[in-house]
Each structure stands twice: as C-alpha cells, then as structure tokens.
Short mmCIF file of C-alpha atoms and ligand atoms in Angstrom, two decimals:
data_model
loop_
_atom_site.label_atom_id
_atom_site.label_comp_id
_atom_site.label_asym_id
_atom_site.label_seq_id
_atom_site.Cartn_x
_atom_site.Cartn_y
_atom_site.Cartn_z
CA UNK A 65 -17.19 -25.36 -9.35
CA UNK A 66 -18.14 -25.66 -5.78
CA UNK A 67 -15.87 -26.87 -2.96
CA UNK A 68 -18.57 -29.45 -1.96
CA UNK A 69 -16.84 -32.11 -3.77
CA UNK A 70 -13.61 -31.63 -1.76
CA UNK A 71 -15.11 -30.91 1.80
CA UNK A 72 -18.46 -32.44 2.40
CA UNK A 73 -20.68 -34.22 5.09
CA UNK A 74 -21.70 -37.91 4.78
CA UNK A 75 -23.79 -39.33 7.46
CA UNK A 76 -23.16 -36.32 9.62
CA UNK A 77 -19.35 -36.83 9.21
CA UNK A 78 -17.09 -34.35 7.69
CA UNK A 79 -14.89 -35.54 4.82
CA UNK A 80 -12.01 -33.98 2.98
CA UNK A 81 -11.99 -35.70 -0.33
CA UNK A 82 -12.41 -39.39 0.83
CA UNK A 83 -10.65 -39.07 4.14
CA UNK A 84 -12.84 -38.66 7.17
CA UNK A 85 -11.80 -35.51 9.12
CA UNK A 86 -12.37 -36.88 12.59
CA UNK A 87 -10.11 -39.91 11.72
CA UNK A 88 -7.39 -37.47 10.75
CA UNK A 89 -7.82 -35.76 14.07
CA UNK A 90 -7.64 -38.84 15.98
CA UNK A 91 -4.29 -39.71 14.44
CA UNK A 92 -2.64 -36.26 14.38
CA UNK A 93 -4.23 -34.54 17.45
CA UNK A 94 -5.91 -31.19 17.44
CA UNK A 95 -5.83 -28.59 16.27
CA UNK A 96 -5.09 -29.83 12.91
CA UNK A 97 -5.46 -27.85 9.67
CA UNK A 98 -6.61 -29.93 6.61
CA UNK A 99 -6.25 -28.87 3.17
CA UNK A 100 -7.48 -30.67 -0.09
CA UNK A 101 -4.95 -31.00 -2.68
CA UNK A 102 -7.62 -31.61 -5.38
CA UNK A 103 -9.22 -28.33 -4.36
CA UNK A 104 -5.96 -26.50 -4.91
CA UNK A 105 -5.32 -28.13 -8.26
CA UNK A 106 -8.89 -27.39 -9.28
CA UNK A 107 -8.19 -23.78 -8.49
CA UNK A 108 -4.91 -23.81 -10.38
CA UNK A 109 -6.70 -25.19 -13.45
CA UNK A 110 -9.36 -22.55 -13.29
CA UNK A 111 -6.76 -19.75 -13.35
CA UNK A 112 -4.91 -21.52 -16.18
CA UNK A 113 -8.17 -21.88 -18.21
CA UNK A 114 -8.89 -18.15 -17.63
CA UNK A 115 -5.53 -16.96 -18.92
CA UNK A 116 -4.97 -19.54 -21.41
CA UNK A 117 -4.97 -17.09 -24.39
CA UNK A 118 -2.19 -15.04 -22.88
CA UNK A 119 1.54 -15.73 -22.11
CA UNK A 120 1.17 -15.86 -18.32
CA UNK A 121 3.08 -16.98 -15.21
CA UNK A 122 0.53 -17.45 -12.37
CA UNK A 123 2.27 -16.68 -9.03
CA UNK A 124 0.86 -17.98 -5.77
CA UNK A 125 1.12 -15.43 -2.98
CA UNK A 126 3.13 -17.29 -0.39
CA UNK A 127 1.73 -15.06 2.32
CA UNK A 128 -1.61 -17.20 1.95
CA UNK A 129 0.06 -20.27 3.31
CA UNK A 130 3.78 -20.94 3.04
CA UNK A 131 3.74 -24.49 4.41
CA UNK A 132 6.29 -26.27 2.38
CA UNK A 133 4.00 -29.14 1.32
CA UNK A 134 1.42 -26.73 -0.01
CA UNK A 135 4.18 -24.62 -1.79
CA UNK A 136 5.41 -27.83 -3.48
CA UNK A 137 1.87 -28.52 -5.06
CA UNK A 138 2.01 -24.97 -6.71
CA UNK A 139 5.67 -25.61 -7.93
CA UNK A 140 4.74 -29.13 -9.21
CA UNK A 141 1.95 -27.57 -11.21
CA UNK A 142 4.41 -25.03 -12.77
CA UNK A 143 3.22 -21.85 -10.88
CA UNK A 144 5.47 -19.07 -9.82
CA UNK A 145 5.65 -17.46 -6.47
CA UNK A 146 4.66 -13.97 -5.08
CA UNK A 147 6.74 -13.13 -1.95
CA UNK A 148 7.09 -10.34 0.54
CA UNK A 149 9.93 -11.35 2.66
CA UNK A 150 13.27 -13.16 2.92
CA UNK A 151 11.58 -15.99 4.77
CA UNK A 152 9.09 -16.53 2.02
CA UNK A 153 12.06 -16.45 -0.53
CA UNK A 154 13.84 -19.02 1.63
CA UNK A 155 10.79 -21.25 1.74
CA UNK A 156 10.08 -20.91 -1.98
CA UNK A 157 13.72 -21.84 -2.92
CA UNK A 158 13.44 -24.80 -0.49
CA UNK A 159 10.21 -25.77 -2.12
CA UNK A 160 12.12 -25.77 -5.40
CA UNK A 161 10.59 -22.81 -7.23
CA UNK A 162 12.65 -21.51 -10.20
CA UNK A 163 13.83 -18.03 -9.14
CA UNK A 164 12.88 -16.81 -12.54
CA UNK A 165 9.42 -17.34 -11.54
CA UNK A 166 9.55 -15.38 -8.19
CA UNK A 167 8.26 -11.88 -7.82
CA UNK A 168 9.03 -9.92 -4.65
CA UNK A 169 6.67 -7.08 -3.51
CA UNK A 170 6.32 -5.35 -0.12
CA UNK A 171 7.27 -2.13 1.57
CA UNK A 172 9.43 -3.43 4.34
CA UNK A 173 12.25 -5.34 2.43
CA UNK A 174 15.44 -5.11 4.54
CA UNK A 175 18.87 -4.80 2.79
CA UNK A 176 19.59 -8.34 3.81
CA UNK A 177 16.46 -9.60 2.14
CA UNK A 178 17.11 -7.70 -0.93
CA UNK A 179 20.65 -8.98 -1.06
CA UNK A 180 19.41 -12.66 -1.02
CA UNK A 181 16.91 -12.03 -3.69
CA UNK A 182 19.48 -10.22 -5.82
CA UNK A 183 21.80 -13.28 -5.38
CA UNK A 184 18.99 -15.66 -6.37
CA UNK A 185 18.32 -13.66 -9.51
CA UNK A 186 14.50 -13.50 -9.21
CA UNK A 187 12.24 -12.52 -11.88
CA UNK A 188 11.17 -9.05 -10.57
CA UNK A 189 11.47 -6.88 -7.67
CA UNK A 190 8.16 -5.14 -7.42
CA UNK A 191 9.56 -1.90 -6.11
CA UNK A 192 7.43 0.31 -3.77
CA UNK A 193 9.43 3.52 -3.49
CA UNK A 194 12.32 5.74 -4.96
CA UNK A 195 14.40 4.78 -1.77
CA UNK A 196 14.03 1.01 -2.54
CA UNK A 197 15.06 1.78 -6.17
CA UNK A 198 18.21 3.54 -4.66
CA UNK A 199 19.02 0.88 -2.22
CA UNK A 200 18.46 -2.15 -4.60
CA UNK A 201 20.76 -0.55 -7.26
CA UNK A 202 23.52 -0.18 -4.71
CA UNK A 203 23.12 -3.65 -3.34
CA UNK A 204 23.11 -4.99 -6.99
CA UNK A 205 26.09 -2.97 -7.81
CA UNK A 206 28.01 -4.39 -4.63
CA UNK A 207 27.19 -7.98 -5.82
CA UNK A 208 28.23 -7.34 -9.40
CA UNK A 209 24.60 -8.09 -10.48
CA UNK A 210 21.61 -6.42 -12.19
CA UNK A 211 18.20 -6.60 -10.36
CA UNK A 212 15.16 -7.02 -12.42
CA UNK A 213 12.57 -4.31 -11.42
CA UNK A 214 8.88 -3.52 -12.00
CA UNK A 215 7.37 -0.40 -10.18
CA UNK A 216 4.41 -0.96 -8.06
CA UNK A 217 1.98 1.66 -9.25
CA UNK A 218 -0.84 2.55 -7.05
CA UNK A 219 -3.93 3.19 -9.40
CA UNK A 220 -6.13 4.70 -6.65
CA UNK A 221 -9.01 2.20 -7.24
CA UNK A 222 -11.57 1.10 -4.85
CA UNK A 223 -11.39 -2.62 -4.71
CA UNK A 224 -14.76 -3.02 -2.83
CA UNK A 225 -13.34 -5.33 -0.19
CA UNK A 226 -12.54 -5.06 3.43
CA UNK A 227 -10.51 -1.67 4.04
CA UNK A 228 -7.71 -3.76 5.81
CA UNK A 229 -7.09 -5.72 2.65
CA UNK A 230 -7.41 -2.92 0.21
CA UNK A 231 -4.09 -2.04 -1.17
CA UNK A 232 -4.56 0.08 -4.35
CA UNK A 233 -6.16 3.22 -3.01
CA UNK A 234 -4.16 6.45 -2.62
CA UNK A 235 -4.15 6.44 1.04
CA UNK A 236 -2.83 2.78 1.07
CA UNK A 237 0.82 2.61 1.93
CA UNK A 238 1.62 0.49 -1.15
CA UNK A 239 3.11 1.60 -4.25
CA UNK A 240 3.95 4.67 -6.16
CA UNK A 241 1.21 7.25 -7.21
CA UNK A 242 0.39 7.31 -10.79
CA UNK A 243 1.59 10.95 -11.04
CA UNK A 244 5.03 10.02 -9.89
CA UNK A 245 5.36 6.56 -11.69
CA UNK A 246 6.89 8.09 -14.72
CA UNK A 247 9.53 9.81 -12.69
CA UNK A 248 10.19 6.64 -10.83
CA UNK A 249 10.71 4.70 -14.18
CA UNK A 250 13.07 7.51 -15.40
CA UNK A 251 15.06 7.30 -12.11
CA UNK A 252 15.20 3.37 -12.39
CA UNK A 253 16.46 3.81 -16.01
CA UNK A 254 19.37 5.87 -14.97
CA UNK A 255 20.50 3.13 -12.46
CA UNK A 256 23.25 0.93 -14.08
CA UNK A 257 22.40 -2.21 -11.90
CA UNK A 258 18.70 -2.16 -12.48
CA UNK A 259 16.81 -3.76 -15.29
CA UNK A 260 13.29 -2.56 -15.92
CA UNK A 261 11.10 -5.55 -16.72
CA UNK A 262 7.62 -4.60 -16.02
CA UNK A 263 4.70 -2.67 -14.24
CA UNK A 264 3.18 -4.07 -11.07
CA UNK A 265 -0.10 -3.32 -9.53
CA UNK A 266 -2.18 -5.02 -6.64
CA UNK A 267 -5.48 -3.53 -5.50
CA UNK A 268 -6.58 -5.75 -2.77
CA UNK A 269 -7.76 -9.29 -1.75
CA UNK A 270 -10.93 -11.17 -1.66
CA UNK A 271 -12.39 -9.16 -4.60
CA UNK A 272 -15.63 -10.50 -5.71
CA UNK A 273 -16.30 -8.33 -8.80
CA UNK A 274 -14.47 -7.80 -12.09
CA UNK A 275 -15.01 -4.05 -12.22
CA UNK A 276 -12.21 -2.93 -9.74
CA UNK A 277 -9.80 -5.07 -11.86
CA UNK A 278 -11.01 -3.53 -15.07
CA UNK A 279 -10.77 -0.03 -13.65
CA UNK A 280 -7.19 -0.64 -12.56
CA UNK A 281 -5.99 -2.11 -15.86
CA UNK A 282 -7.73 0.67 -17.73
CA UNK A 283 -6.10 3.28 -15.63
CA UNK A 284 -2.59 1.68 -15.97
CA UNK A 285 -3.04 1.26 -19.77
CA UNK A 286 -4.03 4.94 -20.19
CA UNK A 287 -1.17 5.96 -18.11
CA UNK A 288 1.14 3.78 -20.13
CA UNK A 289 -0.29 5.50 -23.39
CA UNK A 290 -0.01 8.91 -22.06
C1 PLP B 343 1.76 -7.80 -3.78
C2 PLP B 343 0.68 -8.66 -3.17
N1 PLP B 343 0.55 -9.88 -3.75
C3 PLP B 343 -0.38 -10.74 -3.16
C4 PLP B 343 -1.11 -10.35 -2.12
C5 PLP B 343 -2.21 -11.33 -1.67
O1 PLP B 343 -3.39 -11.00 -2.24
P1 PLP B 343 -4.23 -11.89 -3.17
O2 PLP B 343 -5.38 -12.22 -2.22
O3 PLP B 343 -4.69 -11.08 -4.17
O4 PLP B 343 -3.49 -13.11 -3.45
C6 PLP B 343 -1.08 -9.01 -1.60
C7 PLP B 343 -1.85 -8.64 -0.39
O5 PLP B 343 -1.79 -7.44 0.12
C8 PLP B 343 -0.04 -8.14 -2.09
O6 PLP B 343 0.05 -6.99 -1.65
#
C-alpha cells in the first residue's frame, strides 16, 4: 500500500493524515519531525500478514527511532524490540516492552549494559563474538542468573544495498563466520550461565529484493543440517 494516503498534498498544502503540516509547524515551531501513526500501524499489519502462518515475534529495531511515543505504538501493537545499547534497553523498558520480547545485538555492548540486560531477563542476547560469550557468562554468574543467547552468524551474503548498511558480508564487523559458528555454540553450551535459545542473522538494511534473504536463510539452514 502506498504512503500517499498518510502523507499527501491537497490544494498545494502538505497533510499528514488529516492534519495540515504547516499548521503543526506553526504551533510547535520548526524544525519539527512528523510521523503518521496510521502509516506505522499499516506497516505493522503488513508484517503480521506476511508472517501469519508462523509463530513469530516481530521486533522493531529501536535504532530506527527510539522516541518514546513511537516506541509505545509498537508496544501497544504487541511487537518486541531489537536493541543495540543500554540506552535503547532503558527506553524500551520505559515504553513498557515486555523484556521477554527484547533481543539485544551489537558488537559494542559494555559490561554495564550487559549487566542491566541480564537483570532484565531479556529474550535473547544476539552474541557477536567468543569474547562476548565469555563476559556474558561471568556477568550472569555474578548475578546468579542465566542469560539467553543466540549466536549472530555472518552468512557472507551480498544484500545488494548500500555498503554502509550491509552487515552480513564476511568483511563486515558483525557476527561470527559460519566456519566458526559451531565452535561458538559448543563454547556457549559449556558455559553454566548461558542458555542457548536460537540463531541470529542480519544481512543489512533497505533491502529491496527477496533473494539475499533467501540466500541467507538457505545458507543457515544448510549449516544447521550439516
Ligand atoms: C541486529 C540489527 N537489527 C536491526 C538493524 C536495523 O536494520 P533493519 O533496517 O533491518 O531494521 C540492524 C542494522 O544494522 C542490525 O544490525
């Protein structure tokens, strides 16, 4: 569905839904960022529809916009949250997200950030390195908790998008190479305070074709079966 119905011109005036944007600018001052709640809900419904045959938790990447009012819309509509920092965890919890629907990726998690997320008992730490597994296990142990982990596997797939937002090529800093992934899972399985819950993969943003996703899933599936 096109976004024309949410943002459109009428008599040469820009509207967001039924609100004239220049009127908003007059009352709030500029610069002003305007979001359409209906457009967001529309997108949420498209994702729901696409995945309705599968048990799915759709997680909104907080990095896209972590404004609390925006986050609350996703929470109200039952989504989970994909975070990459302690700040995003803080905002997610403040917006009322269920920690059991929060997944935490990123190569720069600090000890303090890991600690807060272990305390919150999130759904999954999407772990990017052996070192992170080691640190997470010892933090969980010191808190007397178990941390849920998925390992972020780098499938070495070209997402056919801008190089700056490509995350799943071998040369990208993200994830563990497929050749080392089994070793990483074995390593994690020996850690008393880690609980393996899944496999994580992210290949990039603004991907306009299905084929890179298909290639990544096929590679992971073959890896899993091998
Ligand atoms: C783990 C993770 N989740 C989400 C995103 C945001 O990407 P998307 O455009 O797929 O929502 C990124 C971007 O790098 C990411 O690495």
